[in-house]
Amino acid sequence: MNTQWSESYQKRKKIIDLIFRSLFKIAGILAASMIVFIFIFIFQKGISVFLPTYGDSQVNFWSFISGFTWRNDKQIYGVLFIVINTLITAFFAMLIAFPVSVLTALFIVKIAPKALGSILTTVIELLAAIPSVVYGVFASGVIVSWVDNVAQVFGYSTFGGRSMLAVVILLAIMVIPTMTSLSIVAIKAVKPELELGSLALGASKTQTNFKVVLTSAKSGIFAGLILGLARAFGEATAVSMVAGNKAMGPTWNPFDITRTLTSTMLSGLKETTGVDYDIRFSVGIVLMVTILLSNLIIHIVKKKVGAEGQ
């Protein structure tokens, strides 16, 4: 009797496990499929403008990919300078945000009293939940004024403060909460034994934090960098409010207006048909390729940092 009950119980367990494994597999396939479907849709729309079947409005692919002018009123679409502008703004935003995020996370987890750490963690989470349009309004009212005042000190004039520098500061502020939250989780996951071992070998608390804790948490920290960079690349609404959408470039003067891939895509959505609409999907393909290549570079850097840490 007990043997039959045990066999029945084991069979029931296997069936339940199989059902849940199947559900998890289906959920994973659906999540992955959405990415594939989105990419296929954008690719089909974006590539169509370069094909002969598009008609008289066909865009030359080489002119698009190597151009330094974007004039939709004259149907001149050059995306290379926009890619350069996007990379410049994202790079300098990460240059500001990454060290601030990591040091903030380290302070919250390892240095600050627990009560203060809890308060700061809550503040970071609230900042991460703020909609991007609110950041854009803040940038339009505060950051552009600050940039305009700084430009006047150095003898430069700006378009009301709308500039590359304003975009960089805005993006840095927007990505800090996301990167800090992931860094906090990564640092908390470091085993206490590693810290105790480092301290027992004579290292100071500061040396342990920087050489042991941060090195051990590098996977989570770099995951935060990847998500932060993706948000910097993909932010459209807030950036469009302070970028200025320059028609040619690239922009090297931090006080000059600029144009990014996302602001270019957003500015053309007033149309629903035609080349000026479809070309935005072509820009979307360029954006996805840019994000992919940037993520690959970050993974390579992460591996090198890990090798040096060892």
PDB file of C-alpha atoms in Angstrom, residues 143-282:
ATOM      1  CA  ILE A 143      19.692  72.102 -16.801  1.00  0.00           C
ATOM      2  CA  VAL A 144      19.433  74.276 -19.916  1.00  0.00           C
ATOM      3  CA  SER A 145      19.526  77.429 -17.773  1.00  0.00           C
ATOM      4  CA  TRP A 146      22.609  76.175 -15.946  1.00  0.00           C
ATOM      5  CA  VAL A 147      24.320  75.255 -19.245  1.00  0.00           C
ATOM      6  CA  ASP A 148      23.476  78.671 -20.707  1.00  0.00           C
ATOM      7  CA  ASN A 149      25.045  80.409 -17.699  1.00  0.00           C
ATOM      8  CA  VAL A 150      28.173  78.254 -17.901  1.00  0.00           C
ATOM      9  CA  ALA A 151      28.468  78.955 -21.643  1.00  0.00           C
ATOM     10  CA  GLN A 152      28.328  82.702 -21.026  1.00  0.00           C
ATOM     11  CA  VAL A 153      31.160  82.411 -18.491  1.00  0.00           C
ATOM     12  CA  PHE A 154      33.348  80.831 -21.198  1.00  0.00           C
ATOM     13  CA  GLY A 155      32.213  83.313 -23.830  1.00  0.00           C
ATOM     14  CA  TYR A 156      29.966  80.956 -25.801  1.00  0.00           C
ATOM     15  CA  SER A 157      26.379  81.446 -26.890  1.00  0.00           C
ATOM     16  CA  THR A 158      23.815  78.652 -26.834  1.00  0.00           C
ATOM     17  CA  PHE A 159      20.334  78.041 -28.177  1.00  0.00           C
ATOM     18  CA  GLY A 160      18.720  78.764 -24.849  1.00  0.00           C
ATOM     19  CA  GLY A 161      20.924  76.171 -23.171  1.00  0.00           C
ATOM     20  CA  ARG A 162      19.850  73.363 -25.482  1.00  0.00           C
ATOM     21  CA  SER A 163      23.090  71.615 -26.272  1.00  0.00           C
ATOM     22  CA  MET A 164      25.160  68.472 -26.190  1.00  0.00           C
ATOM     23  CA  LEU A 165      26.233  69.268 -22.633  1.00  0.00           C
ATOM     24  CA  ALA A 166      22.593  69.463 -21.536  1.00  0.00           C
ATOM     25  CA  VAL A 167      21.950  66.043 -23.101  1.00  0.00           C
ATOM     26  CA  VAL A 168      25.002  64.542 -21.362  1.00  0.00           C
ATOM     27  CA  ILE A 169      23.977  65.865 -17.936  1.00  0.00           C
ATOM     28  CA  LEU A 170      20.369  64.765 -18.444  1.00  0.00           C
ATOM     29  CA  LEU A 171      21.358  61.236 -19.475  1.00  0.00           C
ATOM     30  CA  ALA A 172      23.805  60.944 -16.584  1.00  0.00           C
ATOM     31  CA  ILE A 173      21.061  61.872 -14.113  1.00  0.00           C
ATOM     32  CA  MET A 174      18.599  59.459 -15.714  1.00  0.00           C
ATOM     33  CA  VAL A 175      20.873  56.392 -15.723  1.00  0.00           C
ATOM     34  CA  ILE A 176      22.368  56.802 -12.232  1.00  0.00           C
ATOM     35  CA  PRO A 177      19.352  55.263 -10.391  1.00  0.00           C
ATOM     36  CA  THR A 178      19.253  52.154 -12.600  1.00  0.00           C
ATOM     37  CA  MET A 179      22.994  51.558 -12.418  1.00  0.00           C
ATOM     38  CA  THR A 180      23.086  52.210  -8.675  1.00  0.00           C
ATOM     39  CA  SER A 181      20.226  49.788  -7.953  1.00  0.00           C
ATOM     40  CA  LEU A 182      21.907  46.944  -9.831  1.00  0.00           C
ATOM     41  CA  SER A 183      25.267  47.730  -8.239  1.00  0.00           C
ATOM     42  CA  ILE A 184      23.659  47.575  -4.785  1.00  0.00           C
ATOM     43  CA  VAL A 185      22.260  44.112  -5.530  1.00  0.00           C
ATOM     44  CA  ALA A 186      25.628  42.941  -6.890  1.00  0.00           C
ATOM     45  CA  ILE A 187      27.595  44.225  -3.897  1.00  0.00           C
ATOM     46  CA  LYS A 188      25.140  42.686  -1.420  1.00  0.00           C
ATOM     47  CA  ALA A 189      25.634  39.316  -3.147  1.00  0.00           C
ATOM     48  CA  VAL A 190      29.379  39.236  -2.371  1.00  0.00           C
ATOM     49  CA  LYS A 191      30.089  36.549   0.220  1.00  0.00           C
ATOM     50  CA  PRO A 192      31.173  37.893   3.640  1.00  0.00           C
ATOM     51  CA  GLU A 193      33.907  35.235   3.762  1.00  0.00           C
ATOM     52  CA  LEU A 194      35.786  37.018   0.969  1.00  0.00           C
ATOM     53  CA  GLU A 195      35.850  40.265   2.935  1.00  0.00           C
ATOM     54  CA  LEU A 196      36.832  38.554   6.176  1.00  0.00           C
ATOM     55  CA  GLY A 197      39.630  36.702   4.395  1.00  0.00           C
ATOM     56  CA  SER A 198      40.953  39.942   2.940  1.00  0.00           C
ATOM     57  CA  LEU A 199      40.846  41.678   6.313  1.00  0.00           C
ATOM     58  CA  ALA A 200      42.539  38.697   7.974  1.00  0.00           C
ATOM     59  CA  LEU A 201      45.409  38.958   5.487  1.00  0.00           C
ATOM     60  CA  GLY A 202      46.040  42.541   6.606  1.00  0.00           C
ATOM     61  CA  ALA A 203      44.143  44.576   4.016  1.00  0.00           C
ATOM     62  CA  SER A 204      42.357  47.688   5.206  1.00  0.00           C
ATOM     63  CA  LYS A 205      38.595  48.126   4.930  1.00  0.00           C
ATOM     64  CA  THR A 206      39.021  50.526   2.013  1.00  0.00           C
ATOM     65  CA  GLN A 207      41.381  48.157   0.176  1.00  0.00           C
ATOM     66  CA  THR A 208      38.944  45.299   0.740  1.00  0.00           C
ATOM     67  CA  ASN A 209      36.014  47.312  -0.583  1.00  0.00           C
ATOM     68  CA  PHE A 210      37.785  48.336  -3.778  1.00  0.00           C
ATOM     69  CA  LYS A 211      39.941  45.283  -4.529  1.00  0.00           C
ATOM     70  CA  VAL A 212      37.754  42.453  -3.249  1.00  0.00           C
ATOM     71  CA  VAL A 213      34.118  43.602  -3.046  1.00  0.00           C
ATOM     72  CA  LEU A 214      33.947  45.561  -6.296  1.00  0.00           C
ATOM     73  CA  THR A 215      35.967  42.960  -8.186  1.00  0.00           C
ATOM     74  CA  SER A 216      33.706  40.167  -6.956  1.00  0.00           C
ATOM     75  CA  ALA A 217      30.608  42.186  -7.859  1.00  0.00           C
ATOM     76  CA  LYS A 218      31.851  43.171 -11.314  1.00  0.00           C
ATOM     77  CA  SER A 219      29.312  41.027 -13.209  1.00  0.00           C
ATOM     78  CA  GLY A 220      26.349  42.794 -11.616  1.00  0.00           C
ATOM     79  CA  ILE A 221      28.028  46.186 -11.863  1.00  0.00           C
ATOM     80  CA  PHE A 222      28.703  45.743 -15.577  1.00  0.00           C
ATOM     81  CA  ALA A 223      25.133  44.514 -16.053  1.00  0.00           C
ATOM     82  CA  GLY A 224      24.051  47.859 -14.609  1.00  0.00           C
ATOM     83  CA  LEU A 225      26.403  49.616 -17.022  1.00  0.00           C
ATOM     84  CA  ILE A 226      24.850  47.755 -19.954  1.00  0.00           C
ATOM     85  CA  LEU A 227      21.305  48.658 -18.884  1.00  0.00           C
ATOM     86  CA  GLY A 228      22.336  52.245 -18.206  1.00  0.00           C
ATOM     87  CA  LEU A 229      23.981  52.528 -21.607  1.00  0.00           C
ATOM     88  CA  ALA A 230      20.921  51.011 -23.260  1.00  0.00           C
ATOM     89  CA  ARG A 231      18.729  53.628 -21.581  1.00  0.00           C
ATOM     90  CA  ALA A 232      21.128  56.389 -22.624  1.00  0.00           C
ATOM     91  CA  PHE A 233      21.005  55.165 -26.224  1.00  0.00           C
ATOM     92  CA  GLY A 234      17.268  54.566 -26.196  1.00  0.00           C
ATOM     93  CA  GLU A 235      15.969  57.673 -24.419  1.00  0.00           C
ATOM     94  CA  ALA A 236      13.961  59.790 -26.851  1.00  0.00           C
ATOM     95  CA  THR A 237      11.409  62.100 -25.241  1.00  0.00           C
ATOM     96  CA  ALA A 238      13.618  63.776 -22.646  1.00  0.00           C
ATOM     97  CA  VAL A 239      16.598  64.053 -25.011  1.00  0.00           C
ATOM     98  CA  SER A 240      14.471  65.614 -27.748  1.00  0.00           C
ATOM     99  CA  MET A 241      13.474  68.384 -25.315  1.00  0.00           C
ATOM    100  CA  VAL A 242      17.069  69.593 -24.878  1.00  0.00           C
ATOM    101  CA  ALA A 243      19.051  68.332 -27.909  1.00  0.00           C
ATOM    102  CA  GLY A 244      17.931  70.835 -30.532  1.00  0.00           C
ATOM    103  CA  ASN A 245      18.089  68.361 -33.475  1.00  0.00           C
ATOM    104  CA  LYS A 246      20.962  69.843 -35.464  1.00  0.00           C
ATOM    105  CA  ALA A 247      20.706  69.247 -39.212  1.00  0.00           C
ATOM    106  CA  MET A 248      24.376  68.453 -39.794  1.00  0.00           C
ATOM    107  CA  GLY A 249      27.400  67.423 -37.833  1.00  0.00           C
ATOM    108  CA  PRO A 250      28.882  65.780 -35.914  1.00  0.00           C
ATOM    109  CA  THR A 251      28.755  68.114 -32.915  1.00  0.00           C
ATOM    110  CA  TRP A 252      32.074  68.694 -31.145  1.00  0.00           C
ATOM    111  CA  ASN A 253      31.228  71.867 -29.243  1.00  0.00           C
ATOM    112  CA  PRO A 254      29.493  70.892 -25.962  1.00  0.00           C
ATOM    113  CA  PHE A 255      27.512  74.155 -26.055  1.00  0.00           C
ATOM    114  CA  ASP A 256      26.175  73.549 -29.568  1.00  0.00           C
ATOM    115  CA  ILE A 257      22.898  71.790 -30.348  1.00  0.00           C
ATOM    116  CA  THR A 258      23.080  68.139 -31.299  1.00  0.00           C
ATOM    117  CA  ARG A 259      20.987  65.300 -32.690  1.00  0.00           C
ATOM    118  CA  THR A 260      20.781  61.689 -31.511  1.00  0.00           C
ATOM    119  CA  LEU A 261      19.332  58.574 -33.105  1.00  0.00           C
ATOM    120  CA  THR A 262      16.311  58.523 -30.815  1.00  0.00           C
ATOM    121  CA  SER A 263      15.534  62.232 -31.163  1.00  0.00           C
ATOM    122  CA  THR A 264      15.696  61.778 -34.941  1.00  0.00           C
ATOM    123  CA  MET A 265      13.230  58.893 -34.782  1.00  0.00           C
ATOM    124  CA  LEU A 266      10.852  60.800 -32.527  1.00  0.00           C
ATOM    125  CA  SER A 267      10.867  63.977 -34.607  1.00  0.00           C
ATOM    126  CA  GLY A 268       9.482  62.190 -37.678  1.00  0.00           C
ATOM    127  CA  LEU A 269       6.590  60.377 -36.053  1.00  0.00           C
ATOM    128  CA  LYS A 270       4.176  63.132 -36.999  1.00  0.00           C
ATOM    129  CA  GLU A 271       3.973  61.357 -40.344  1.00  0.00           C
ATOM    130  CA  THR A 272       2.388  57.929 -40.821  1.00  0.00           C
ATOM    131  CA  THR A 273       3.392  57.125 -44.398  1.00  0.00           C
ATOM    132  CA  GLY A 274       6.083  58.025 -46.890  1.00  0.00           C
ATOM    133  CA  VAL A 275       9.865  58.012 -46.927  1.00  0.00           C
ATOM    134  CA  ASP A 276      10.173  60.494 -44.035  1.00  0.00           C
ATOM    135  CA  TYR A 277       8.287  58.008 -41.867  1.00  0.00           C
ATOM    136  CA  ASP A 278       9.862  54.784 -43.100  1.00  0.00           C
ATOM    137  CA  ILE A 279      13.398  56.147 -42.818  1.00  0.00           C
ATOM    138  CA  ARG A 280      12.911  56.291 -39.029  1.00  0.00           C
ATOM    139  CA  PHE A 281      12.829  52.507 -39.014  1.00  0.00           C
ATOM    140  CA  SER A 282      16.163  52.547 -40.839  1.00  0.00           C
TER     141      SER A 282
END
